[in-house]
CSV table of C-alpha atoms in Angstrom, one decimal:
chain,number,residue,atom,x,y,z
A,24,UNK,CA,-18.6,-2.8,-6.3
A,25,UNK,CA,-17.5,-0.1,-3.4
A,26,UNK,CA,-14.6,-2.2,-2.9
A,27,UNK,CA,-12.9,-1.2,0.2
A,28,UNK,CA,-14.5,1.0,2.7
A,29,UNK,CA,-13.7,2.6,5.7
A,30,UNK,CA,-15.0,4.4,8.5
A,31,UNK,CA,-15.1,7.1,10.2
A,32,UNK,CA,-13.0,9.3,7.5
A,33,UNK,CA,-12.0,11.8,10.4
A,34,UNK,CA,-11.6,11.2,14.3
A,35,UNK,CA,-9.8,12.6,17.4
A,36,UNK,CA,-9.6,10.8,20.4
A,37,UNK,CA,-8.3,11.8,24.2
A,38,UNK,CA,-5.4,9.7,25.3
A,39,UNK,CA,-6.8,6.5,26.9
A,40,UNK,CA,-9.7,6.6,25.3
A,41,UNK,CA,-10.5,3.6,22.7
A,42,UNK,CA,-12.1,3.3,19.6
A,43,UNK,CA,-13.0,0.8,16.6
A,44,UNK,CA,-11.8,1.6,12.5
A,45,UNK,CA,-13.9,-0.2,10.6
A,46,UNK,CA,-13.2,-1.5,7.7
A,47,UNK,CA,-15.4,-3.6,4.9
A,48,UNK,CA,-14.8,-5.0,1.3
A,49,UNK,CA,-17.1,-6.4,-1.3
A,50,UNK,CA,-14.6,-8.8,-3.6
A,51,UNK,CA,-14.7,-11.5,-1.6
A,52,UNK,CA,-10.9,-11.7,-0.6
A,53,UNK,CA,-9.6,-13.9,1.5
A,54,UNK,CA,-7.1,-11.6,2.7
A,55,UNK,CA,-7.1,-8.2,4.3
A,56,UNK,CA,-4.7,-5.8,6.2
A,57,UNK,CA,-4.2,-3.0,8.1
A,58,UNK,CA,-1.5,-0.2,7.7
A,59,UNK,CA,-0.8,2.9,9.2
A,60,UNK,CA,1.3,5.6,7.7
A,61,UNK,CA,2.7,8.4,9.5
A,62,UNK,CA,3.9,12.0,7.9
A,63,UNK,CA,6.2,11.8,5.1
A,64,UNK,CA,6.5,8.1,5.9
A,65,UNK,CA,5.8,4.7,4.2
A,66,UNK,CA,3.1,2.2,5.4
A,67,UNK,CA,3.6,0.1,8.2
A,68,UNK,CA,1.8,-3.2,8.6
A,69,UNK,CA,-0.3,-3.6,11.5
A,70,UNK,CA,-1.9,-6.5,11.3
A,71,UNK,CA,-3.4,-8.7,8.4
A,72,UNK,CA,-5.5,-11.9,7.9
A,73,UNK,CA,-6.1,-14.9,5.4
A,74,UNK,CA,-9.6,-15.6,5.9
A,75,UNK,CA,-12.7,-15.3,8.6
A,76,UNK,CA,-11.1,-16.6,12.0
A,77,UNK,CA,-7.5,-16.0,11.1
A,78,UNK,CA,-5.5,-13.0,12.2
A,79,UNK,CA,-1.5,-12.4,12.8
A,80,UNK,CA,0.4,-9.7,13.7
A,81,UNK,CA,2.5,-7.7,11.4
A,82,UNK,CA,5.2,-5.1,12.2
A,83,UNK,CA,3.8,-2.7,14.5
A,84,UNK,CA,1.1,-4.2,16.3
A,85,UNK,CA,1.3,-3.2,19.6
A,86,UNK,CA,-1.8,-1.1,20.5
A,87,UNK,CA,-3.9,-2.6,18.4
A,88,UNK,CA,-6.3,-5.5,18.2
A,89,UNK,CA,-8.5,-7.0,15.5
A,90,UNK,CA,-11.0,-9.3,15.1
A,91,UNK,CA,-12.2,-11.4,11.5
A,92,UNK,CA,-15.9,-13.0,12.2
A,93,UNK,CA,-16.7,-12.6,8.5
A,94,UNK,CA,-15.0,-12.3,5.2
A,95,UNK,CA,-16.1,-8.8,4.5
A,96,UNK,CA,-15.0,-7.3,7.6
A,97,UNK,CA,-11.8,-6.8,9.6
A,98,UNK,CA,-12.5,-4.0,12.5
A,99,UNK,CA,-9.4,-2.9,13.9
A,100,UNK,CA,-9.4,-1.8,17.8
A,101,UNK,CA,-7.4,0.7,20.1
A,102,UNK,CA,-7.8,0.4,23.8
A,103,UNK,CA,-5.8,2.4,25.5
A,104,UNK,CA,-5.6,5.6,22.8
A,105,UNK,CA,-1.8,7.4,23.3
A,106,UNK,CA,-0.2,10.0,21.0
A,107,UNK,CA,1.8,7.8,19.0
A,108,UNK,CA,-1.2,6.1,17.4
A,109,UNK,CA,-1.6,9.6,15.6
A,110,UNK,CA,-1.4,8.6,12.3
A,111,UNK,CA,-3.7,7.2,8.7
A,112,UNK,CA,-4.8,4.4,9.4
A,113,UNK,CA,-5.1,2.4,5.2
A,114,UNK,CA,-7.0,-1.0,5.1
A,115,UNK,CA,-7.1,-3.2,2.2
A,116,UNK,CA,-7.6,-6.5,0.5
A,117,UNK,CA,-6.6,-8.9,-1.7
A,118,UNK,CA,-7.8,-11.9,-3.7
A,119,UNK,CA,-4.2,-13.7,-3.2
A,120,UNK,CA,-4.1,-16.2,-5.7
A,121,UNK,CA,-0.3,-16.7,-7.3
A,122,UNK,CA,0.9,-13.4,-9.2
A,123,UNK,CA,-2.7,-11.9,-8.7
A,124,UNK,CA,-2.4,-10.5,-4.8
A,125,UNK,CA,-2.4,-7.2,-6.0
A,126,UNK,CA,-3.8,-5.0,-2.8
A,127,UNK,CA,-6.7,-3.0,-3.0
A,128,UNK,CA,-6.6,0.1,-0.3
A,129,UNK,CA,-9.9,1.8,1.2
A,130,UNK,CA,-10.0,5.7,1.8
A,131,UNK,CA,-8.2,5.8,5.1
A,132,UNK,CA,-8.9,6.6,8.5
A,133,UNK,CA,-7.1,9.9,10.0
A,134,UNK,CA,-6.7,10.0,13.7
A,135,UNK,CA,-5.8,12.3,16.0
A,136,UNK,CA,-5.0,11.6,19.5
A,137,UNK,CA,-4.6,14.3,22.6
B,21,UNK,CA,17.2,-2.5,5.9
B,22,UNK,CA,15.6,-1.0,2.5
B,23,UNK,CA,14.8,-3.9,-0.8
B,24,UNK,CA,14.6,-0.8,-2.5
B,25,UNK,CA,16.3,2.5,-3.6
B,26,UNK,CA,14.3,5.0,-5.2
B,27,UNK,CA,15.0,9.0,-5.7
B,28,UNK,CA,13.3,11.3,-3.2
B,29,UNK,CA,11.6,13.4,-5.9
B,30,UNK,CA,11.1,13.8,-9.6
B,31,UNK,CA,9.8,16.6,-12.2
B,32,UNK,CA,8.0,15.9,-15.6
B,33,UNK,CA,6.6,18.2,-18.1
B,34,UNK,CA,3.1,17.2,-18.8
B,35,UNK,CA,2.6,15.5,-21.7
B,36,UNK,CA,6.4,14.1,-21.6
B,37,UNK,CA,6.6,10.1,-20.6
B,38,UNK,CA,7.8,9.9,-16.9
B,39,UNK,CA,10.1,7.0,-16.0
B,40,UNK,CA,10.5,6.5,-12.7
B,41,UNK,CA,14.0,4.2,-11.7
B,42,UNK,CA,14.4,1.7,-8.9
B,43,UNK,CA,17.1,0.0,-7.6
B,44,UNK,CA,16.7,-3.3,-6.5
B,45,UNK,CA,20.2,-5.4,-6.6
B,46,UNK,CA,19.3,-8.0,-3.7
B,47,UNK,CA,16.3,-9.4,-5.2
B,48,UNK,CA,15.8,-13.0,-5.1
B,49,UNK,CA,14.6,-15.3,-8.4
B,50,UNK,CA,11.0,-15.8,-7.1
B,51,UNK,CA,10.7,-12.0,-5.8
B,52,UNK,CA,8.8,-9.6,-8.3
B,53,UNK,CA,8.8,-6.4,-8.6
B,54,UNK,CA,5.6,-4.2,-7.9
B,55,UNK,CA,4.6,-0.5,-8.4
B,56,UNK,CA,1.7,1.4,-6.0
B,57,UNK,CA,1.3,5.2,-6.3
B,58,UNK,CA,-0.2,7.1,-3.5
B,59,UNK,CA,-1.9,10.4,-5.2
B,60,UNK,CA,-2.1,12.9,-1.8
B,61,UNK,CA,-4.4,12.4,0.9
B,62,UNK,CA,-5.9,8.6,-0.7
B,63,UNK,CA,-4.8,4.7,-0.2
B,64,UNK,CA,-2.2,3.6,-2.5
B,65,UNK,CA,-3.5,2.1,-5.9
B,66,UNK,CA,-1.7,-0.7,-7.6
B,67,UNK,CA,0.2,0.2,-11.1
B,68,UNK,CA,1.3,-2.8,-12.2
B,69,UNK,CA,4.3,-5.7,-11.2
B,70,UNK,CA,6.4,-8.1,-13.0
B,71,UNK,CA,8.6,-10.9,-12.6
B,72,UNK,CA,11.6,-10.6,-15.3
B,73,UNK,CA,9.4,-10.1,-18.7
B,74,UNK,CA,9.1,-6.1,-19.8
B,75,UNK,CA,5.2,-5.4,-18.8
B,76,UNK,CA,2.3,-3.2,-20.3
B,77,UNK,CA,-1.3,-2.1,-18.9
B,78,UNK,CA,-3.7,0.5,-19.5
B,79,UNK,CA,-1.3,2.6,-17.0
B,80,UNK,CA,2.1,2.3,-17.1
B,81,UNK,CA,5.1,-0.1,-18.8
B,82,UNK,CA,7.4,-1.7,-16.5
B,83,UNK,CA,11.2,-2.2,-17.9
B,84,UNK,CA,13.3,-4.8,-15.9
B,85,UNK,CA,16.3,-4.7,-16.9
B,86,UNK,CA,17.8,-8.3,-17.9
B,87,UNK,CA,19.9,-8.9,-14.6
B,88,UNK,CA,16.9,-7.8,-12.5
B,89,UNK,CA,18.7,-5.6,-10.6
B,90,UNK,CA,17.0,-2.2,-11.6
B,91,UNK,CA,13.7,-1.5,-13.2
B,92,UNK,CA,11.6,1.8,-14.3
B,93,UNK,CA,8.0,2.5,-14.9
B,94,UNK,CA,6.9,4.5,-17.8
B,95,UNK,CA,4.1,6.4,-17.8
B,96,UNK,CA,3.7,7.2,-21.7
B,97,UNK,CA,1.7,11.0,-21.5
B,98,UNK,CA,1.7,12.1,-17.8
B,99,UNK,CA,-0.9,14.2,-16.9
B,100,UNK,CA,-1.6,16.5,-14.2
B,101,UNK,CA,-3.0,13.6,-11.9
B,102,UNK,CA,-0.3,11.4,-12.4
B,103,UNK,CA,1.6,13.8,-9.4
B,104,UNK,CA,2.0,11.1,-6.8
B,105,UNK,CA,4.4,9.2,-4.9
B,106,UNK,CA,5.3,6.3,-6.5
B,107,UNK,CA,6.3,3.2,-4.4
B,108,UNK,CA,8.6,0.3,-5.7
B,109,UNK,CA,8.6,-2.9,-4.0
B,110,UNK,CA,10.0,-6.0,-4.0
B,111,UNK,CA,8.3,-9.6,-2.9
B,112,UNK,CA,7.2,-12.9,-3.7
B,113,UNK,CA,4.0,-13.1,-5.1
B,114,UNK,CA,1.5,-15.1,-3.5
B,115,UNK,CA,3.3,-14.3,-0.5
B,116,UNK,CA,0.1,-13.2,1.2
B,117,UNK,CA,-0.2,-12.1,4.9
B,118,UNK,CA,3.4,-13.1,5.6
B,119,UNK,CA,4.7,-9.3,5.5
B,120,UNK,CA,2.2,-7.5,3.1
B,121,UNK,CA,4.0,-4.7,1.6
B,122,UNK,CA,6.7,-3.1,2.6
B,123,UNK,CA,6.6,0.8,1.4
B,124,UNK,CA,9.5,2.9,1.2
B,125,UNK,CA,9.5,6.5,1.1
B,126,UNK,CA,9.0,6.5,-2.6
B,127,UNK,CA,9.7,8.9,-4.8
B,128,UNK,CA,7.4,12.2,-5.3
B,129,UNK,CA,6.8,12.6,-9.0
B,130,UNK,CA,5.8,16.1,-9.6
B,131,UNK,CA,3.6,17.0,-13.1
B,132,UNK,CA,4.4,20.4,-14.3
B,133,UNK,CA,2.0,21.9,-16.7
């Protein structure tokens, strides 16, 4: 199993410009997320989903969309790229089944915006 | 409005048993308690969680104390790449999408050799 991965590791981006993150997992969870964490900061909840077709925002979604065709994979888009989106961007999944929903992070996505 | 206290930053010896504290009075009966370390530069990886029971894994032990106000996680022999920040968090399992998890600043534990 890879578990979760994500891609690209690395990216800068000119302001306005957009971009996908991509993000896939192999455990068959229904649910997956996506964070960002800035410096010296906690992660913030973007936005998450329970299963192909089903997305909802979490805390800081503005600036972001997502999309969930499949159960492996929950891309995460920026449109309109600004300088406050500089961050790591951390997806992950879980199996969510009682006390089981531990979360299971990918390698992150680090993006800077100019 | 923080579920969680933790300290900043801690130092262990290497070798030594680290135990980390966390300060959790407002917790609710059906909230457990989970641990996540972030080692630098990589996504957080799961520790291990409990309800109101003392836990064990291959990792760590988690004490929670009998009011369930505070807990600490133990990790018996810390090594080198045990130097992390270490996140304590607070939800109800199952809980799923509703809010994920809610990180904290953590606290920095530091290995010394």
């Amino acid at each position: 199993n890879a578990g979760v991965t994500q891609t690209p590791k690395f990216r800068i981006l000119k302001i306005g410009q957009s971009m996908t993150l991509q993000c896939t997992q192999d455990m068959n969870h229904n649910y997956m997320y996506w964070y960002r964490q800035d410096p010296g900061m906690g992660l913030k909840l973007i936005y998450y989903s329970v299963g192909a077709g089903i997305t909802d925002k979490g805390e800081v979604p503005n600036g972001y969309n997502v999309s969930r065709s499949t159960t492996e994979d929950f891309p995460l888009r920026l449109e309109l790229a600004a300088p406050s989106q500089t961050s790591v961007y951390f997806c992950a999944s879980s199996y969510m089944a009682g006390s089981l929903d531990t979360q299971y992070f990918g390698p992150g996505t680090r993006l800077t915006v100019l | 409005d923080a579920k969680t206290t933790q300290p900043p930053s801690m130092d262990c010896a290497e070798g030594r048993a680290a135990n980390l504290p966390c300060n959790h009075s407002t917790i609710s009966g059906n909230e457990y308690v989970y641990w996540y370390r972030q080692i630098h530069s990589q996504g957080p990886q799961y520790i291990i969680h409990g309800l109101k029971n003392n836990e064990t894994n291959e990792m760590a032990s988690l004490i929670i104390t009998e009011d369930r106000k505070s807990s600490t996680l133990i990790l018996p022999h810390a090594t080198l790449r045990d130097t992390a920040v270490y996140y304590c968090i607070v939800r109800v399992a199952g809980g799923g999408g509703a809010d994920g998890l809610t990180f904290g600043k953590g606290t920095h534990l530091i290995i010394q050799p």
